[in-house]
Short mmCIF file of C-alpha atoms in Angstrom, two decimals:
data_model
loop_
_atom_site.label_atom_id
_atom_site.label_comp_id
_atom_site.label_asym_id
_atom_site.label_seq_id
_atom_site.Cartn_x
_atom_site.Cartn_y
_atom_site.Cartn_z
CA MET D 171 -14.72 -25.44 12.04
CA LYS D 172 -14.88 -28.85 10.36
CA ASN D 173 -16.76 -27.42 7.40
CA ILE D 174 -14.19 -24.66 7.08
CA LYS D 175 -11.31 -27.12 7.25
CA LEU D 176 -12.85 -29.38 4.62
CA SER D 177 -13.24 -26.44 2.26
CA TYR D 178 -9.99 -24.65 3.14
CA SER D 179 -8.28 -25.26 -0.20
CA SER D 180 -11.54 -24.53 -2.04
CA LEU D 181 -11.84 -21.18 -0.25
CA LEU D 182 -8.30 -20.34 -1.32
CA LEU D 183 -9.14 -21.11 -4.94
CA VAL D 184 -12.32 -19.03 -4.78
CA HIS D 185 -10.39 -16.04 -3.47
CA ALA D 186 -7.69 -16.46 -6.08
CA ALA D 187 -10.49 -16.49 -8.68
CA ILE D 188 -11.86 -13.23 -7.26
CA ALA D 189 -8.48 -11.61 -7.94
CA LEU D 190 -8.52 -12.91 -11.51
CA ALA D 191 -12.07 -11.70 -12.07
CA VAL D 192 -11.44 -8.20 -10.72
CA PHE D 193 -8.17 -7.91 -12.64
CA GLY D 194 -10.01 -8.74 -15.85
CA LEU D 195 -13.18 -6.78 -15.08
CA PRO D 196 -12.35 -3.98 -12.60
CA PHE D 197 -16.00 -2.94 -12.11
CA LEU D 198 -16.53 -6.22 -10.22
CA SER D 199 -14.61 -4.72 -7.31
CA LYS D 200 -17.58 -2.43 -6.54
CA ILE D 201 -19.93 -5.41 -6.57
CA TYR D 202 -17.56 -7.40 -4.34
CA SER D 203 -17.29 -4.59 -1.79
CA LEU D 204 -21.07 -4.17 -1.75
CA LEU D 205 -21.82 -7.89 -1.40
CA ILE D 206 -19.58 -8.40 1.66
CA PRO D 207 -21.70 -6.37 4.14
CA ILE D 208 -24.97 -7.46 2.53
CA ILE D 209 -24.18 -11.17 2.77
CA GLY D 210 -22.55 -10.59 6.14
CA PHE D 211 -25.64 -8.92 7.57
CA TYR D 212 -27.82 -11.74 6.26
CA ILE D 213 -25.62 -14.27 8.06
CA VAL D 214 -25.73 -12.28 11.30
CA TYR D 215 -29.48 -11.83 11.00
CA ILE D 216 -30.36 -15.49 10.50
CA THR D 217 -27.94 -16.69 13.19
CA LYS D 218 -28.80 -13.89 15.64
CA ASN D 219 -25.04 -13.67 16.21
CA LYS D 220 -25.21 -16.89 18.24
CA ASN D 221 -21.52 -17.66 17.65
CA ASN D 222 -20.20 -14.12 17.25
CA GLU D 223 -20.65 -14.15 13.49
CA VAL D 224 -20.11 -10.38 13.45
CA LEU D 225 -16.43 -11.04 14.18
CA LEU D 226 -16.13 -13.27 11.11
CA VAL D 227 -17.82 -10.68 8.89
CA ALA D 228 -15.84 -7.77 10.32
CA GLY D 229 -12.61 -9.77 10.05
CA TYR D 230 -13.33 -10.49 6.41
CA LEU D 231 -13.98 -6.80 5.74
CA VAL D 232 -10.68 -5.89 7.41
CA GLY D 233 -8.79 -8.40 5.28
CA ALA D 234 -10.48 -7.16 2.10
CA GLU D 235 -10.11 -3.42 2.69
CA VAL D 236 -6.78 -2.85 0.95
CA PHE D 237 -7.80 -4.97 -2.04
CA ILE D 238 -11.07 -3.06 -2.37
CA ARG D 239 -9.29 0.28 -2.18
CA MET D 240 -6.50 -0.59 -4.62
CA THR D 241 -9.02 -1.84 -7.21
CA GLY D 242 -11.40 1.11 -6.92
CA GLY D 243 -14.15 -0.79 -5.13
CA ASN D 244 -14.28 1.54 -2.15
CA PHE D 245 -17.31 3.83 -1.95
CA ASN D 246 -15.25 6.16 0.27
CA ASN D 247 -12.05 5.87 2.29
CA GLU D 248 -13.92 5.13 5.52
CA TYR D 249 -16.26 2.54 3.99
CA VAL D 250 -14.78 -0.49 5.73
CA LYS D 251 -14.35 1.29 9.08
CA PHE D 252 -18.00 2.33 9.06
CA SER D 253 -19.01 -1.19 8.03
CA VAL D 254 -17.02 -2.69 10.90
CA VAL D 255 -18.63 -0.20 13.31
CA PHE D 256 -22.06 -1.23 11.98
CA PHE D 257 -21.39 -4.92 12.63
CA MET D 258 -20.00 -4.23 16.09
CA ILE D 259 -23.23 -2.41 16.94
CA CYS D 260 -25.24 -5.32 15.50
CA GLY D 261 -23.23 -7.65 17.72
CA MET D 262 -24.02 -5.57 20.79
CA VAL D 263 -27.73 -5.55 19.95
CA TYR D 264 -27.84 -9.33 19.57
CA SER D 265 -25.31 -10.37 22.22
CA ASN D 266 -25.00 -7.45 24.63
CA PHE D 267 -21.60 -6.28 25.96
CA SER D 268 -19.72 -6.09 29.21
CA THR D 269 -20.44 -3.08 31.43
CA ASN D 270 -16.71 -3.02 32.21
CA ALA D 271 -16.14 -2.04 28.57
CA SER D 272 -17.31 1.46 29.48
CA ILE D 273 -13.63 2.32 29.89
CA TYR D 274 -13.54 2.59 26.10
CA LEU D 275 -16.56 4.87 26.12
CA LEU D 276 -14.44 7.07 28.39
CA PHE D 277 -11.76 6.93 25.69
CA LEU D 278 -14.33 8.36 23.24
CA ILE D 279 -15.24 11.10 25.71
CA PHE D 280 -11.58 12.15 25.84
CA LEU D 281 -11.77 12.83 22.09
CA ILE D 282 -14.56 15.39 22.45
CA PRO D 283 -12.49 18.48 23.47
CA GLY D 284 -10.32 18.13 20.35
CA LEU D 285 -13.45 17.69 18.25
CA LEU D 286 -15.00 20.87 19.67
CA ILE D 287 -11.86 22.88 18.94
CA THR D 288 -11.92 21.81 15.30
CA THR D 289 -15.64 22.51 14.84
CA GLY D 290 -14.92 26.06 15.99
CA VAL D 291 -12.41 26.65 13.19
CA SER D 292 -13.65 29.31 10.76
CA ASP D 293 -10.94 29.01 8.09
CA ALA D 294 -12.63 28.58 4.70
CA ASN D 295 -9.61 26.64 3.39
CA ILE D 296 -10.12 23.86 5.94
CA ASP D 297 -12.71 21.17 5.30
CA VAL D 298 -13.71 20.56 8.92
CA LYS D 299 -16.04 17.65 8.12
CA LYS D 300 -13.33 15.83 6.15
CA ALA D 301 -10.73 16.45 8.87
CA LEU D 302 -13.03 15.01 11.55
CA PHE D 303 -14.02 11.92 9.56
CA PHE D 304 -10.46 11.18 8.48
CA ASN D 305 -8.95 11.44 11.94
CA LEU D 306 -11.76 10.15 14.16
CA SER D 307 -13.02 7.19 12.12
CA GLY D 308 -10.09 5.05 13.27
CA PRO D 309 -10.36 5.80 17.02
CA VAL D 310 -14.16 5.41 16.95
CA CYS D 311 -13.85 2.10 15.11
CA LEU D 312 -11.29 0.93 17.69
CA ALA D 313 -13.47 1.97 20.63
CA LEU D 314 -16.55 0.12 19.36
CA CYS D 315 -14.52 -2.98 18.47
CA ALA D 316 -13.10 -2.87 22.00
CA VAL D 317 -16.52 -2.47 23.61
CA TYR D 318 -17.94 -5.48 21.76
CA MET D 319 -14.91 -7.73 22.27
CA PHE D 320 -14.12 -6.74 25.85
CA GLN D 321 -13.84 -10.04 27.82
CA ARG D 322 -16.11 -11.81 25.33
CA ARG D 323 -15.57 -15.55 25.64
CA ILE D 324 -14.46 -17.34 22.53
CA THR D 325 -12.67 -20.62 21.82
CA LEU D 326 -9.20 -20.75 20.32
CA GLU D 327 -10.73 -22.67 17.45
CA ASN D 328 -13.19 -19.86 16.71
CA MET D 329 -10.40 -17.35 17.06
CA GLN D 330 -8.55 -19.14 14.28
CA ASN D 331 -11.71 -19.00 12.17
CA ILE D 332 -11.65 -15.20 12.52
CA LEU D 333 -8.03 -15.15 11.38
CA ILE D 334 -8.88 -17.34 8.38
CA ALA D 335 -11.74 -14.96 7.54
CA MET D 336 -9.21 -12.11 7.49
CA GLY D 337 -6.66 -14.18 5.62
CA MET D 338 -8.80 -15.24 2.65
CA PRO D 339 -9.16 -11.77 1.08
CA ILE D 340 -5.46 -11.19 1.79
CA ILE D 341 -4.82 -14.13 -0.56
CA THR D 342 -6.96 -12.26 -3.11
CA THR D 343 -4.73 -9.22 -2.63
CA THR D 344 -1.57 -11.31 -3.03
CA VAL D 345 -2.77 -12.99 -6.24
CA TYR D 346 -3.84 -9.60 -7.63
CA LEU D 347 -0.37 -8.21 -6.98
CA PHE D 348 1.21 -11.09 -8.91
CA LEU D 349 -1.15 -10.31 -11.81
CA TYR D 350 -0.46 -6.56 -11.60
CA THR D 351 3.32 -6.93 -11.62
CA PRO D 352 4.28 -10.48 -12.63
CA SER D 353 7.93 -9.45 -13.02
CA VAL D 354 9.31 -7.61 -9.98
CA LYS D 355 12.71 -7.22 -11.67
CA ASP D 356 11.24 -4.99 -14.37
CA VAL D 357 9.81 -2.39 -11.99
CA VAL D 358 12.35 -2.19 -9.14
CA THR D 359 14.91 0.48 -9.95
CA GLY D 360 15.71 1.90 -6.52
CA THR D 361 15.20 1.56 -2.79
CA GLN D 362 12.14 3.78 -2.34
CA SER D 363 8.67 2.40 -1.53
CA ASN D 364 7.37 0.92 -4.77
CA PHE D 365 3.83 1.62 -6.02
CA GLU D 366 4.21 -0.75 -8.97
CA THR D 367 4.80 -3.76 -6.74
CA SER D 368 1.95 -2.55 -4.49
CA GLY D 369 -0.78 -2.72 -7.12
CA GLY D 370 -0.62 1.03 -7.74
CA PHE D 371 -1.76 1.66 -4.17
CA GLY D 372 0.01 2.94 -1.05
CA PRO D 373 2.95 0.60 -0.28
CA ASN D 374 2.63 1.31 3.43
CA GLN D 375 -0.94 0.02 3.62
CA VAL D 376 -0.29 -2.90 1.28
CA SER D 377 2.72 -3.91 3.37
CA THR D 378 0.61 -3.67 6.53
CA ILE D 379 -2.14 -6.02 5.35
CA LEU D 380 0.32 -8.46 3.77
CA GLY D 381 2.29 -8.50 7.02
CA LEU D 382 -0.90 -9.46 8.80
CA GLY D 383 -1.34 -12.20 6.19
CA MET D 384 2.17 -13.46 6.91
CA PHE D 385 1.25 -13.93 10.54
CA ILE D 386 -2.15 -15.51 9.84
CA PHE D 387 -0.77 -18.17 7.53
CA PHE D 388 2.25 -18.72 9.75
CA THR D 389 -0.11 -19.63 12.60
CA GLN D 390 -1.92 -21.97 10.22
CA PHE D 391 1.43 -23.45 9.25
CA ILE D 392 2.79 -24.23 12.72
CA LEU D 393 -0.40 -24.72 14.77
CA PHE D 394 -3.25 -25.87 12.54
CA SER D 395 -1.71 -27.97 9.77
CA LYS D 396 -3.14 -31.43 10.37
CA SER D 397 -1.29 -33.14 7.52
CA LYS D 398 1.86 -32.75 5.45
CA LYS D 399 -0.29 -31.55 2.56
CA GLU D 400 -1.81 -28.78 4.68
CA MET D 401 1.60 -27.92 6.08
CA PHE D 402 3.02 -27.57 2.57
CA LEU D 403 0.05 -25.46 1.42
CA ASN D 404 0.27 -23.10 4.39
CA GLY D 405 4.05 -22.88 4.03
CA VAL D 406 3.61 -21.79 0.41
CA LEU D 407 1.06 -19.16 1.48
CA VAL D 408 3.52 -17.79 4.06
CA LEU D 409 6.23 -17.54 1.40
CA PHE D 410 3.94 -15.88 -1.17
CA THR D 411 2.56 -13.25 1.20
CA SER D 412 6.05 -12.60 2.62
CA PHE D 413 7.58 -12.08 -0.83
CA ARG D 414 4.90 -9.61 -1.90
CA ALA D 415 5.11 -7.78 1.45
CA ILE D 416 8.88 -7.39 1.18
CA VAL D 417 8.89 -6.17 -2.44
CA THR D 418 6.57 -3.27 -1.59
CA PHE D 419 9.81 -1.82 -0.15
CA SER D 420 7.71 -0.56 2.75
CA ARG D 421 9.36 -2.00 5.84
CA GLY D 422 6.66 -1.32 8.43
CA GLY D 423 4.37 -4.23 7.64
CA VAL D 424 7.24 -6.72 7.45
CA PHE D 425 8.76 -5.61 10.75
CA THR D 426 5.29 -5.81 12.30
CA ALA D 427 4.81 -9.38 11.04
CA VAL D 428 8.17 -10.38 12.51
CA GLY D 429 7.21 -8.75 15.81
CA MET D 430 3.90 -10.65 15.84
CA ILE D 431 5.64 -13.97 15.19
CA ILE D 432 8.17 -13.29 17.95
CA GLY D 433 5.28 -12.44 20.31
CA LEU D 434 3.57 -15.72 19.43
CA PHE D 435 6.77 -17.72 19.99
CA PHE D 436 7.30 -16.02 23.34
CA LEU D 437 3.86 -16.92 24.71
CA LEU D 438 3.90 -20.42 23.22
CA TYR D 439 7.29 -21.14 24.75
CA PHE D 440 6.41 -19.55 28.08
CA HIS D 441 3.24 -21.65 28.46
CA SER D 442 4.64 -24.91 27.07
CA ASN D 443 5.73 -27.87 29.17
CA GLU D 444 9.19 -29.37 28.80
CA LYS D 445 8.07 -31.69 26.01
CA GLY D 446 6.55 -28.77 24.12
CA LYS D 447 9.62 -26.60 24.59
CA SER D 448 11.84 -29.32 23.15
CA LYS D 449 9.90 -29.09 19.87
CA PHE D 450 10.67 -25.41 19.51
CA THR D 451 14.17 -26.11 18.20
CA LEU D 452 12.68 -27.72 15.09
CA VAL D 453 10.17 -24.87 14.67
CA PHE D 454 12.91 -22.24 14.99
CA ILE D 455 15.12 -24.04 12.45
CA LEU D 456 12.25 -24.42 10.00
CA THR D 457 11.27 -20.76 10.42
CA GLY D 458 14.88 -19.69 9.92
CA ILE D 459 15.21 -21.72 6.73
CA MET D 460 12.00 -20.20 5.33
CA ALA D 461 13.13 -16.68 6.24
CA PHE D 462 16.55 -17.20 4.65
CA GLY D 463 15.02 -18.69 1.52
CA ILE D 464 12.48 -15.93 0.95
CA TRP D 465 15.03 -13.18 1.66
CA THR D 466 17.56 -14.71 -0.77
CA TYR D 467 14.93 -15.07 -3.50
CA THR D 468 13.67 -11.51 -2.94
CA SER D 469 17.21 -10.14 -3.07
CA LEU D 470 17.77 -11.84 -6.42
CA GLN D 471 14.45 -10.58 -7.78
CA THR D 472 15.23 -6.99 -6.75
CA ASN D 473 18.87 -7.03 -7.87
CA GLY D 474 20.02 -6.50 -4.28
CA PHE D 475 18.03 -3.29 -3.79
CA ILE D 476 15.97 -4.82 -1.00
CA GLY D 477 19.09 -5.35 1.12
CA LYS D 478 20.00 -1.69 0.68
CA ARG D 479 16.46 -0.66 1.61
CA TYR D 480 16.62 -2.51 4.92
CA ALA D 481 20.14 -1.22 5.53
CA ASN D 482 18.70 2.30 5.05
CA GLU D 483 20.82 2.95 1.97
CA ASP D 484 19.95 4.55 -1.36
CA ALA D 485 20.42 2.85 -4.73
CA ARG D 486 24.14 3.76 -4.72
CA GLY D 487 24.70 2.27 -1.28
CA ARG D 488 24.94 5.59 0.58
CA VAL D 489 23.44 5.60 4.08
CA LYS D 490 20.38 7.86 4.38
CA LYS D 491 20.22 10.35 7.23
CA ASP D 492 16.45 9.89 7.51
CA ARG D 493 15.63 6.37 8.75
CA LEU D 494 11.83 6.71 8.74
CA GLY D 495 11.08 8.09 5.29
CA GLY D 496 10.45 11.68 6.43
CA ARG D 497 8.35 10.68 9.44
CA GLU D 498 10.87 12.02 11.97
CA GLU D 499 10.23 15.61 10.88
CA ILE D 500 6.47 15.14 11.16
CA MET D 501 6.76 13.52 14.59
CA ASP D 502 9.08 16.26 15.85
CA LEU D 503 6.63 18.94 14.77
CA GLU D 504 3.69 17.14 16.41
CA ILE D 505 5.60 16.90 19.68
CA LYS D 506 6.38 20.61 19.41
CA LEU D 507 2.69 21.36 18.82
CA PHE D 508 1.86 19.35 21.93
CA MET D 509 4.37 21.32 23.98
CA ASP D 510 2.82 24.57 22.72
CA ASP D 511 -0.71 23.49 23.74
CA PRO D 512 -0.41 20.55 26.18
CA ILE D 513 -3.88 20.73 27.77
CA LEU D 514 -6.47 20.74 24.99
CA GLY D 515 -4.25 20.23 21.95
CA ILE D 516 -4.71 22.04 18.64
CA GLY D 517 -7.85 20.18 17.53
CA VAL D 518 -8.68 17.08 15.52
CA GLY D 519 -6.97 17.09 12.12
CA MET D 520 -5.34 20.49 12.64
CA SER D 521 -1.75 19.20 12.77
CA LYS D 522 -1.95 18.53 9.02
CA PHE D 523 -2.59 22.21 8.35
CA LYS D 524 -0.02 23.35 10.89
CA ARG D 525 2.56 21.39 8.88
CA VAL D 526 1.80 23.51 5.83
CA GLU D 527 2.80 26.59 7.80
CA ALA D 528 5.91 25.00 9.31
CA LEU D 529 7.12 22.68 6.54
CA GLY D 530 5.30 23.91 3.47
CA ASP D 531 3.82 20.48 2.86
CA GLU D 532 0.29 19.21 3.58
CA VAL D 533 1.05 15.69 4.78
CA ALA D 534 -1.15 13.63 7.10
CA SER D 535 0.44 12.10 10.19
CA HIS D 536 1.73 8.54 10.00
CA ASN D 537 2.00 8.20 13.77
CA GLU D 538 -1.20 7.94 15.80
CA ILE D 539 0.60 8.47 19.11
CA THR D 540 2.17 11.83 18.28
CA ARG D 541 -1.04 12.86 16.47
CA MET D 542 -3.07 12.15 19.62
CA LEU D 543 -0.64 14.23 21.64
CA SER D 544 -0.63 17.24 19.33
CA GLU D 545 -4.35 17.27 18.54
CA HIS D 546 -5.83 16.16 21.88
CA GLY D 547 -3.21 17.29 24.40
CA LEU D 548 -3.61 15.93 27.93
CA PHE D 549 -6.84 14.17 26.95
CA GLY D 550 -4.86 12.36 24.26
CA ILE D 551 -2.46 11.10 26.91
CA PHE D 552 -5.38 9.81 29.02
CA GLY D 553 -6.81 8.07 25.96
CA LEU D 554 -3.50 6.45 25.10
CA LEU D 555 -3.08 5.22 28.67
CA ILE D 556 -6.42 3.43 28.42
CA LEU D 557 -5.36 1.79 25.16
CA PHE D 558 -1.96 0.72 26.49
CA ILE D 559 -2.86 -0.51 29.97
CA THR D 560 -6.28 -2.17 29.61
CA PRO D 561 -5.23 -5.16 27.41
CA PHE D 562 -2.48 -6.14 29.85
CA ILE D 563 -4.85 -5.94 32.82
CA LEU D 564 -7.24 -8.28 31.02
CA TYR D 565 -4.45 -10.66 30.04
CA ILE D 566 -3.57 -11.31 33.69
CA ASN D 567 -6.78 -13.35 33.94
CA ASN D 568 -6.72 -14.52 30.34
CA ARG D 569 -3.49 -16.49 29.98
CA GLN D 570 -4.96 -18.85 27.36
CA HIS D 571 -5.03 -16.03 24.83
CA LEU D 572 -1.92 -17.13 22.92
CA TYR D 573 -2.31 -14.38 20.32
CA PHE D 574 -2.66 -11.55 22.82
CA LEU D 575 0.88 -10.22 22.51
CA SER D 576 0.91 -10.61 18.73
CA PHE D 577 -2.31 -8.63 18.35
CA PHE D 578 -1.09 -5.90 20.67
CA VAL D 579 2.22 -5.68 18.79
CA PHE D 580 0.35 -5.38 15.47
CA TRP D 581 -1.72 -2.49 16.78
CA LEU D 582 1.23 -0.71 18.41
CA LEU D 583 3.64 -0.98 15.48
CA THR D 584 1.01 -0.27 12.84
CA ILE D 585 -0.20 2.97 14.43
CA ASN D 586 3.44 4.07 14.57
CA HIS D 587 4.09 3.78 10.83
CA ALA D 588 0.64 3.80 9.17
CA ALA D 589 -1.53 5.55 11.78
CA MET D 590 -5.11 4.26 11.47
CA ARG D 591 -5.60 4.63 7.71
CA THR D 592 -7.28 1.21 7.62
CA ALA D 593 -9.60 -0.67 9.97
CA ALA D 594 -7.00 -3.38 10.62
CA PRO D 595 -5.29 -1.91 13.74
CA ALA D 596 -8.66 -1.06 15.32
CA PHE D 597 -10.12 -4.53 14.79
CA VAL D 598 -6.96 -6.45 15.73
CA TYR D 599 -6.62 -4.36 18.90
CA GLY D 600 -10.13 -5.48 19.83
CA LEU D 601 -9.12 -9.11 19.30
CA SER D 602 -6.51 -8.71 22.05
CA LEU D 603 -9.35 -8.09 24.54
CA LEU D 604 -11.20 -11.35 23.90
CA SER D 605 -11.35 -13.95 26.65
CA VAL D 606 -9.95 -17.00 24.85
CA ILE D 607 -10.59 -20.52 26.11
CA VAL D 608 -8.89 -23.60 24.72
CA LYS D 609 -11.56 -26.04 25.91
CA ILE D 610 -15.23 -25.62 25.21
CA PRO D 611 -17.21 -25.64 28.46
CA GLU D 612 -20.39 -27.73 28.57
CA LYS D 613 -22.57 -24.67 28.62
CA GLU D 614 -20.80 -21.93 26.77
CA GLN D 615 -22.39 -18.52 26.64
CA THR D 616 -21.50 -16.18 23.78
CA SER D 617 -23.38 -13.26 25.27
CA ILE D 618 -22.06 -11.12 28.09
CA ASN D 619 -24.40 -9.99 30.77
#
């Protein structure tokens, strides 16, 4: 950790330089995306995963995914998910895993009936292989992350290292967005999600990863700033990531970041002594000032459109009937499909094609919960129960995990507005299962027997 702290500002500069390089020479994005797993595997190989290096590498991949995809560096849409799965398996080979984690293997088993239904589809217009990969890559990634991280002991200090590993490429994304659209005023003309302010990529996914960045650098700001200089630097990073997240005009990632911060405050306050609780007044005031400042600046930069967006109004100030950008209709149909076939569901990926028949539009689901219900039926409910209940059972004996609630909130809110398009919700969900210790025991064991 000391080496990382000493080079913290240097790492930030390096990742800002990566954004500059890729913006100037786009082909470098392919090289960047290829080097991450290669260098990562080399690190894991030489260290034998002694200190859970796979989590640092996987965290970095998660933080870099949106940047890689928006700059054309992705080899396919599931590249990062498969890479994360690979490193989780490497971690299990080197450091074993808890036998109690088999509950998540049961979760995978519950996905099989829906998979079998889809493989039996004979419609030539349906690409079965694509449907399976697109819809199962996220759940499989989550399950393997959960198996590796289930009750794995890690220090709070190392946990923060993982967050920093995720945060560095998010800085690259943020800098790239400033280069892509240096003037927000010139491209904001309404209240709809804005692709121009999102680097030409999906605003929903950009907002999601920037929201995660908001939380990461906020934790650095209030918990790990050892000097006024570091505090100022981390405060600036919070403001920069927040501004770019807000101007995507995609609300999901911003609301998720706020939920994560509230979850962190709740656990910090709940576990603090009286002296610690007395300091929260200053933290709340400082957070409020930052929030007011960034919102005011963003409102000025968007000519007031951002206020209308969050008030669910169009550019003329008229209230929209649809509060979730068309997602209500999709969710309603998926619930109806579940009611029509509540036992086995309609099959993995089939809800997308059912929507063509019902709505005339081939749109993928944005909500992983209703998708699980419609496509997996009763088995989807069993799977969701495992995902919802298990982290809280583990937390009962893991009260030192101060980020537990924040990580769970990120997963829950993200799968409700962005499904599992990226590896972020799967990996962050796994982080909620870690057994975090504040003090390093004399003989710490990173492996689980």
